[in-house]
Amino acid sequence: MKIGVLAVQGDVREHLKALARLGVEPRPVLKPEHLAGLSGIVLPGGESTAMWRLIRATGLAEALREELAGGLPAFGTCAGMILLAKEITNWPETFFGVLDIAVERNATGRQVDSFETRLSVDGLGEVPAVFIRAPLVRRVGKGVDVLSTWEGQPVMVRQGHLLAASFHPELTGDTRVHEYFLNMCRKE
Ligand code: GLN
């Protein structure tokens, strides 16, 4: 199984490593051709606005939008969640706009306010999670399942083939959240 990691910016390497540890073939995605034959794609953390500029410049905006509409499983972490969201409460534009949630960017504060905690995730138990200038989910649509919350706010959600987390599971060495995503990819 080949799983892509959007590699224009952000913490690409950590996701590639987590996927490799789970025995799948991870592939950095830098241009539309790299989408061929993927069973799923990870949209990493980084800076969503900078990532979007590069996504557009490489032609990935249209190509990946089409794949997402066609049902390609996707997992967005942090900035990746922002890229997938239908609504961003404190930003004038949206990006792929496919996941029916509203997010607030930088809702956990600044870089210095970063923290690590443990979250209870549906079906996985307690997992470690790192929050870095993380988005929080302020609204979830009807078809969206909340898999985990932090202080009463949804921080991991799934809508069909789309999975998103406010936090960074790839920075913890615990691969259960990635494994959850791989199971989604196997079923699709
Ligand atoms: N604050 C970033 C953004 O708005 C996301 C931070 C992250 O991915 N760690 O895009």
mmCIF file of N, CA and C in Angstrom, residues 3-6 35 38-44 64-65 67-77 80-81 83-84 96 98-99 157-165 177 180-182 184-185 188:
data_model
loop_
_atom_site.group_PDB
_atom_site.id
_atom_site.type_symbol
_atom_site.label_atom_id
_atom_site.label_comp_id
_atom_site.label_asym_id
_atom_site.label_seq_id
_atom_site.Cartn_x
_atom_site.Cartn_y
_atom_site.Cartn_z
ATOM 1 N N ILE A 3 1.168 5.219 0.581
ATOM 2 C CA ILE A 3 0.504 6.337 1.243
ATOM 3 C C ILE A 3 1.335 7.593 1.002
ATOM 4 N N GLY A 4 0.707 8.634 0.503
ATOM 5 C CA GLY A 4 1.408 9.875 0.226
ATOM 6 C C GLY A 4 1.469 10.783 1.450
ATOM 7 N N VAL A 5 2.490 11.613 1.472
ATOM 8 C CA VAL A 5 2.554 12.695 2.457
ATOM 9 C C VAL A 5 2.783 13.980 1.665
ATOM 10 N N LEU A 6 1.831 14.882 1.751
ATOM 11 C CA LEU A 6 1.968 16.162 1.070
ATOM 12 C C LEU A 6 3.259 16.809 1.564
ATOM 13 N N LEU A 35 0.430 11.632 -7.160
ATOM 14 C CA LEU A 35 -0.826 11.161 -6.576
ATOM 15 C C LEU A 35 -1.246 9.805 -7.162
ATOM 16 N N LEU A 38 -1.968 6.104 -5.175
ATOM 17 C CA LEU A 38 -1.992 6.208 -3.711
ATOM 18 C C LEU A 38 -3.265 5.607 -3.135
ATOM 19 N N SER A 39 -3.131 5.011 -1.944
ATOM 20 C CA SER A 39 -4.307 4.520 -1.217
ATOM 21 C C SER A 39 -4.767 5.517 -0.170
ATOM 22 N N GLY A 40 -3.980 6.557 0.052
ATOM 23 C CA GLY A 40 -4.342 7.579 1.020
ATOM 24 C C GLY A 40 -3.269 8.656 1.036
ATOM 25 N N ILE A 41 -3.581 9.782 1.668
ATOM 26 C CA ILE A 41 -2.595 10.862 1.739
ATOM 27 C C ILE A 41 -2.684 11.564 3.095
ATOM 28 N N VAL A 42 -1.512 11.928 3.615
ATOM 29 C CA VAL A 42 -1.430 12.677 4.869
ATOM 30 C C VAL A 42 -1.110 14.130 4.544
ATOM 31 N N LEU A 43 -1.863 15.037 5.152
ATOM 32 C CA LEU A 43 -1.574 16.464 5.033
ATOM 33 C C LEU A 43 -0.971 16.895 6.372
ATOM 34 N N PRO A 44 0.321 17.183 6.400
ATOM 35 C CA PRO A 44 1.009 17.386 7.676
ATOM 36 C C PRO A 44 0.736 18.752 8.298
ATOM 37 N N LEU A 64 -5.357 17.445 -6.308
ATOM 38 C CA LEU A 64 -5.689 16.803 -5.040
ATOM 39 C C LEU A 64 -7.158 17.023 -4.691
ATOM 40 N N ARG A 65 -7.687 18.178 -5.048
ATOM 41 C CA ARG A 65 -9.116 18.429 -4.815
ATOM 42 C C ARG A 65 -9.960 17.360 -5.512
ATOM 43 N N GLU A 67 -8.982 14.311 -6.375
ATOM 44 C CA GLU A 67 -8.795 13.022 -5.685
ATOM 45 C C GLU A 67 -9.639 12.954 -4.417
ATOM 46 N N LEU A 68 -9.662 14.056 -3.663
ATOM 47 C CA LEU A 68 -10.426 14.076 -2.415
ATOM 48 C C LEU A 68 -11.918 13.920 -2.716
ATOM 49 N N ALA A 69 -12.370 14.591 -3.762
ATOM 50 C CA ALA A 69 -13.778 14.475 -4.148
ATOM 51 C C ALA A 69 -14.092 13.054 -4.604
ATOM 52 N N GLY A 70 -13.089 12.395 -5.189
ATOM 53 C CA GLY A 70 -13.269 11.029 -5.677
ATOM 54 C C GLY A 70 -13.160 9.981 -4.583
ATOM 55 N N GLY A 71 -12.870 10.410 -3.346
ATOM 56 C CA GLY A 71 -12.875 9.473 -2.224
ATOM 57 C C GLY A 71 -11.508 9.037 -1.726
ATOM 58 N N LEU A 72 -10.431 9.672 -2.202
ATOM 59 C CA LEU A 72 -9.106 9.315 -1.669
ATOM 60 C C LEU A 72 -9.070 9.619 -0.172
ATOM 61 N N PRO A 73 -8.764 8.618 0.676
ATOM 62 C CA PRO A 73 -8.685 8.863 2.112
ATOM 63 C C PRO A 73 -7.587 9.884 2.435
ATOM 64 N N ALA A 74 -7.894 10.821 3.312
ATOM 65 C CA ALA A 74 -6.923 11.851 3.678
ATOM 66 C C ALA A 74 -6.926 12.043 5.178
ATOM 67 N N PHE A 75 -5.740 12.314 5.712
ATOM 68 C CA PHE A 75 -5.573 12.561 7.145
ATOM 69 C C PHE A 75 -4.825 13.879 7.312
ATOM 70 N N GLY A 76 -5.508 14.892 7.820
ATOM 71 C CA GLY A 76 -4.890 16.201 8.042
ATOM 72 C C GLY A 76 -4.550 16.395 9.506
ATOM 73 N N THR A 77 -3.285 16.738 9.794
ATOM 74 C CA THR A 77 -2.909 17.045 11.173
ATOM 75 C C THR A 77 -2.593 18.533 11.276
ATOM 76 N N GLY A 80 -2.870 20.687 8.381
ATOM 77 C CA GLY A 80 -3.567 19.807 7.446
ATOM 78 C C GLY A 80 -5.063 19.771 7.708
ATOM 79 N N MET A 81 -5.439 19.862 8.982
ATOM 80 C CA MET A 81 -6.856 19.928 9.331
ATOM 81 C C MET A 81 -7.463 21.226 8.785
ATOM 82 N N LEU A 83 -6.419 22.874 6.193
ATOM 83 C CA LEU A 83 -6.523 22.759 4.731
ATOM 84 C C LEU A 83 -7.791 22.019 4.315
ATOM 85 N N LEU A 84 -8.229 21.053 5.141
ATOM 86 C CA LEU A 84 -9.403 20.257 4.782
ATOM 87 C C LEU A 84 -10.719 20.936 5.155
ATOM 88 N N PHE A 96 -8.977 23.440 0.772
ATOM 89 C CA PHE A 96 -9.719 22.393 0.056
ATOM 90 C C PHE A 96 -11.216 22.436 0.407
ATOM 91 N N VAL A 98 -13.316 20.584 2.197
ATOM 92 C CA VAL A 98 -14.087 19.364 1.974
ATOM 93 C C VAL A 98 -14.638 18.720 3.250
ATOM 94 N N LEU A 99 -14.079 19.048 4.390
ATOM 95 C CA LEU A 99 -14.479 18.419 5.653
ATOM 96 C C LEU A 99 -15.415 19.379 6.388
ATOM 97 N N VAL A 157 -11.529 14.305 14.381
ATOM 98 C CA VAL A 157 -12.838 14.103 13.770
ATOM 99 C C VAL A 157 -12.701 13.269 12.501
ATOM 100 N N ARG A 158 -13.802 12.633 12.139
ATOM 101 C CA ARG A 158 -13.803 11.851 10.895
ATOM 102 C C ARG A 158 -15.124 12.034 10.171
ATOM 103 N N GLN A 159 -15.019 12.252 8.898
ATOM 104 C CA GLN A 159 -16.205 12.287 8.042
ATOM 105 C C GLN A 159 -15.915 11.363 6.860
ATOM 106 N N GLY A 160 -16.425 10.142 6.937
ATOM 107 C CA GLY A 160 -16.191 9.187 5.848
ATOM 108 C C GLY A 160 -14.714 8.933 5.618
ATOM 109 N N HIS A 161 -14.222 9.316 4.448
ATOM 110 C CA HIS A 161 -12.821 9.041 4.099
ATOM 111 C C HIS A 161 -11.872 10.136 4.575
ATOM 112 N N LEU A 162 -12.404 11.109 5.316
ATOM 113 C CA LEU A 162 -11.563 12.223 5.773
ATOM 114 C C LEU A 162 -11.370 12.175 7.280
ATOM 115 N N LEU A 163 -10.103 12.225 7.705
ATOM 116 C CA LEU A 163 -9.759 12.195 9.124
ATOM 117 C C LEU A 163 -8.935 13.443 9.425
ATOM 118 N N ALA A 164 -9.158 14.062 10.573
ATOM 119 C CA ALA A 164 -8.366 15.249 10.899
ATOM 120 C C ALA A 164 -8.130 15.325 12.396
ATOM 121 N N ALA A 165 -6.937 15.816 12.748
ATOM 122 C CA ALA A 165 -6.570 15.983 14.153
ATOM 123 C C ALA A 165 -5.951 17.360 14.350
ATOM 124 N N VAL A 177 -2.563 6.313 15.925
ATOM 125 C CA VAL A 177 -3.449 7.180 15.140
ATOM 126 C C VAL A 177 -3.184 6.975 13.640
ATOM 127 N N TYR A 180 -4.796 3.805 12.659
ATOM 128 C CA TYR A 180 -6.242 4.021 12.473
ATOM 129 C C TYR A 180 -6.492 4.511 11.038
ATOM 130 N N PHE A 181 -5.676 5.469 10.611
ATOM 131 C CA PHE A 181 -5.835 6.001 9.253
ATOM 132 C C PHE A 181 -5.571 4.924 8.195
ATOM 133 N N LEU A 182 -4.559 4.111 8.425
ATOM 134 C CA LEU A 182 -4.257 3.040 7.456
ATOM 135 C C LEU A 182 -5.425 2.062 7.334
ATOM 136 N N MET A 184 -8.496 2.898 7.613
ATOM 137 C CA MET A 184 -9.458 3.604 6.739
ATOM 138 C C MET A 184 -9.057 3.414 5.272
ATOM 139 N N CYS A 185 -7.760 3.518 5.003
ATOM 140 C CA CYS A 185 -7.270 3.414 3.623
ATOM 141 C C CYS A 185 -7.508 2.000 3.073
ATOM 142 N N GLU A 188 -11.269 1.690 2.084
ATOM 143 C CA GLU A 188 -11.830 2.517 0.989
ATOM 144 C C GLU A 188 -11.610 1.868 -0.380
#
